[in-house]
mmCIF file of C-alpha atoms in Angstrom:
data_model
loop_
_atom_site.group_PDB
_atom_site.id
_atom_site.type_symbol
_atom_site.label_atom_id
_atom_site.label_comp_id
_atom_site.label_asym_id
_atom_site.label_seq_id
_atom_site.Cartn_x
_atom_site.Cartn_y
_atom_site.Cartn_z
ATOM 1 C CA UNK A 1 121.447 -38.409 29.100
ATOM 2 C CA UNK A 2 119.850 -34.893 27.069
ATOM 3 C CA UNK A 3 122.716 -34.448 24.174
ATOM 4 C CA UNK A 4 122.413 -38.155 23.320
ATOM 5 C CA UNK A 5 118.506 -38.168 22.946
ATOM 6 C CA UNK A 6 119.014 -35.205 20.945
ATOM 7 C CA UNK A 7 122.123 -36.966 18.566
ATOM 8 C CA UNK A 8 119.222 -39.608 18.428
ATOM 9 C CA UNK A 9 116.497 -37.544 16.999
ATOM 10 C CA UNK A 10 119.242 -36.364 14.664
ATOM 11 C CA UNK A 11 120.161 -39.083 13.886
ATOM 12 C CA UNK A 12 116.817 -40.504 13.323
ATOM 13 C CA UNK A 13 115.322 -37.833 11.476
ATOM 14 C CA UNK A 14 118.002 -37.702 8.897
ATOM 15 C CA UNK A 15 117.609 -41.950 8.306
ATOM 16 C CA UNK A 16 113.618 -41.130 8.229
ATOM 17 C CA UNK A 17 114.171 -38.901 5.516
ATOM 18 C CA UNK A 18 117.074 -41.190 3.917
ATOM 19 C CA UNK A 19 114.912 -43.591 3.808
ATOM 20 C CA UNK A 20 111.922 -41.652 1.977
ATOM 21 C CA UNK A 21 115.075 -40.879 -0.636
ATOM 22 C CA UNK A 22 115.406 -43.899 -1.328
ATOM 23 C CA UNK A 23 112.279 -44.559 -1.999
ATOM 24 C CA UNK A 24 111.812 -41.775 -4.412
ATOM 25 C CA UNK A 25 114.929 -42.919 -6.011
ATOM 26 C CA UNK A 26 113.344 -46.032 -6.600
ATOM 27 C CA UNK A 27 110.092 -44.667 -9.178
ATOM 28 C CA UNK A 28 112.828 -41.826 -10.644
ATOM 29 C CA UNK A 29 111.776 -41.621 -14.838
ATOM 30 C CA UNK A 30 115.450 -41.697 -15.502
ATOM 31 C CA UNK A 31 119.235 -42.713 -14.334
ATOM 32 C CA UNK A 32 119.921 -38.661 -13.987
ATOM 33 C CA UNK A 33 117.103 -38.207 -11.818
ATOM 34 C CA UNK A 34 118.078 -41.377 -9.908
ATOM 35 C CA UNK A 35 121.500 -39.421 -9.197
ATOM 36 C CA UNK A 36 119.844 -36.257 -8.096
ATOM 37 C CA UNK A 37 118.080 -38.378 -5.722
ATOM 38 C CA UNK A 38 120.961 -40.379 -4.597
ATOM 39 C CA UNK A 39 123.016 -37.133 -4.025
ATOM 40 C CA UNK A 40 120.212 -35.749 -1.904
ATOM 41 C CA UNK A 41 120.054 -38.602 0.230
ATOM 42 C CA UNK A 42 123.385 -38.726 0.652
ATOM 43 C CA UNK A 43 123.523 -35.421 1.860
ATOM 44 C CA UNK A 44 120.671 -35.779 4.197
ATOM 45 C CA UNK A 45 122.952 -38.606 5.926
ATOM 46 C CA UNK A 46 125.834 -36.581 6.589
ATOM 47 C CA UNK A 47 124.189 -33.002 7.050
ATOM 48 C CA UNK A 48 123.349 -30.929 10.509
ATOM 49 C CA UNK A 49 119.814 -31.102 11.378
ATOM 50 C CA UNK A 50 119.131 -27.426 10.604
ATOM 51 C CA UNK A 51 120.527 -27.794 6.887
ATOM 52 C CA UNK A 52 117.732 -30.764 6.239
ATOM 53 C CA UNK A 53 115.156 -28.402 5.802
ATOM 54 C CA UNK A 54 117.195 -27.737 2.325
ATOM 55 C CA UNK A 55 117.440 -30.927 1.442
ATOM 56 C CA UNK A 56 113.216 -31.449 1.867
ATOM 57 C CA UNK A 57 112.457 -28.728 -0.230
ATOM 58 C CA UNK A 58 115.169 -29.824 -2.972
ATOM 59 C CA UNK A 59 113.570 -33.416 -3.000
ATOM 60 C CA UNK A 60 109.999 -31.938 -2.911
ATOM 61 C CA UNK A 61 111.347 -30.141 -5.880
ATOM 62 C CA UNK A 62 112.998 -33.392 -7.591
ATOM 63 C CA UNK A 63 109.337 -34.788 -6.855
ATOM 64 C CA UNK A 64 107.559 -32.514 -8.197
ATOM 65 C CA UNK A 65 109.408 -32.866 -11.536
ATOM 66 C CA UNK A 66 109.270 -36.676 -11.114
ATOM 67 C CA UNK A 67 105.300 -36.489 -10.961
ATOM 68 C CA UNK A 68 105.609 -34.186 -14.213
ATOM 69 C CA UNK A 69 107.864 -36.766 -16.522
ATOM 70 C CA UNK A 70 105.265 -39.983 -16.004
ATOM 71 C CA UNK A 71 102.399 -37.487 -16.594
ATOM 72 C CA UNK A 72 104.554 -36.166 -19.629
ATOM 73 C CA UNK A 73 104.651 -40.585 -21.125
ATOM 74 C CA UNK A 74 100.970 -41.332 -19.667
ATOM 75 C CA UNK A 75 102.001 -43.371 -16.743
ATOM 76 C CA UNK A 76 99.130 -42.585 -14.453
ATOM 77 C CA UNK A 77 100.669 -45.291 -11.957
ATOM 78 C CA UNK A 78 104.159 -43.580 -11.737
ATOM 79 C CA UNK A 79 102.652 -40.514 -11.169
ATOM 80 C CA UNK A 80 100.330 -41.987 -8.380
ATOM 81 C CA UNK A 81 103.170 -44.077 -6.865
ATOM 82 C CA UNK A 82 105.157 -40.422 -6.261
ATOM 83 C CA UNK A 83 103.062 -38.093 -5.817
ATOM 84 C CA UNK A 84 102.638 -40.415 -2.941
ATOM 85 C CA UNK A 85 105.893 -40.428 -2.059
ATOM 86 C CA UNK A 86 106.135 -36.636 -2.466
ATOM 87 C CA UNK A 87 102.782 -36.094 -0.012
ATOM 88 C CA UNK A 88 105.022 -38.394 3.072
ATOM 89 C CA UNK A 89 107.841 -35.910 1.875
ATOM 90 C CA UNK A 90 105.729 -33.071 2.849
ATOM 91 C CA UNK A 91 104.185 -34.245 5.640
ATOM 92 C CA UNK A 92 107.668 -35.687 6.843
ATOM 93 C CA UNK A 93 109.204 -31.585 6.585
ATOM 94 C CA UNK A 94 106.104 -30.683 8.556
ATOM 95 C CA UNK A 95 106.256 -33.178 11.631
ATOM 96 C CA UNK A 96 110.313 -33.176 11.640
ATOM 97 C CA UNK A 97 109.176 -29.219 12.291
ATOM 98 C CA UNK A 98 111.744 -28.345 9.228
ATOM 99 C CA UNK A 99 109.365 -26.248 7.655
ATOM 100 C CA UNK A 100 105.941 -24.847 8.603
ATOM 101 C CA UNK A 101 102.770 -25.967 7.056
ATOM 102 C CA UNK A 102 101.611 -23.020 4.974
ATOM 103 C CA UNK A 103 104.987 -23.244 3.249
ATOM 104 C CA UNK A 104 105.571 -22.926 -0.120
ATOM 105 C CA UNK A 105 108.569 -24.538 -2.213
#
């Protein structure tokens, strides 16, 4: 039973990350950024748990770039939604024990 629980936990974490990446993808500022998030989402659904840290770190960097894109266009509403998802990704990474709270990307 222990192995099944571990596998379920890994699937749950990957699924939760994929959900958050889908939310970020919906707020992409252009097609290229949407494809970048889509690639991360695809990766999150397939890599071992040990590699999810890298996916979250790259997603945080992409969320940051999306926020800057929105700010440069003067779109405060999009910025707010993107920043909220970025904060959620950060919290998810901490709660899923993918990195420590004092981690800097």
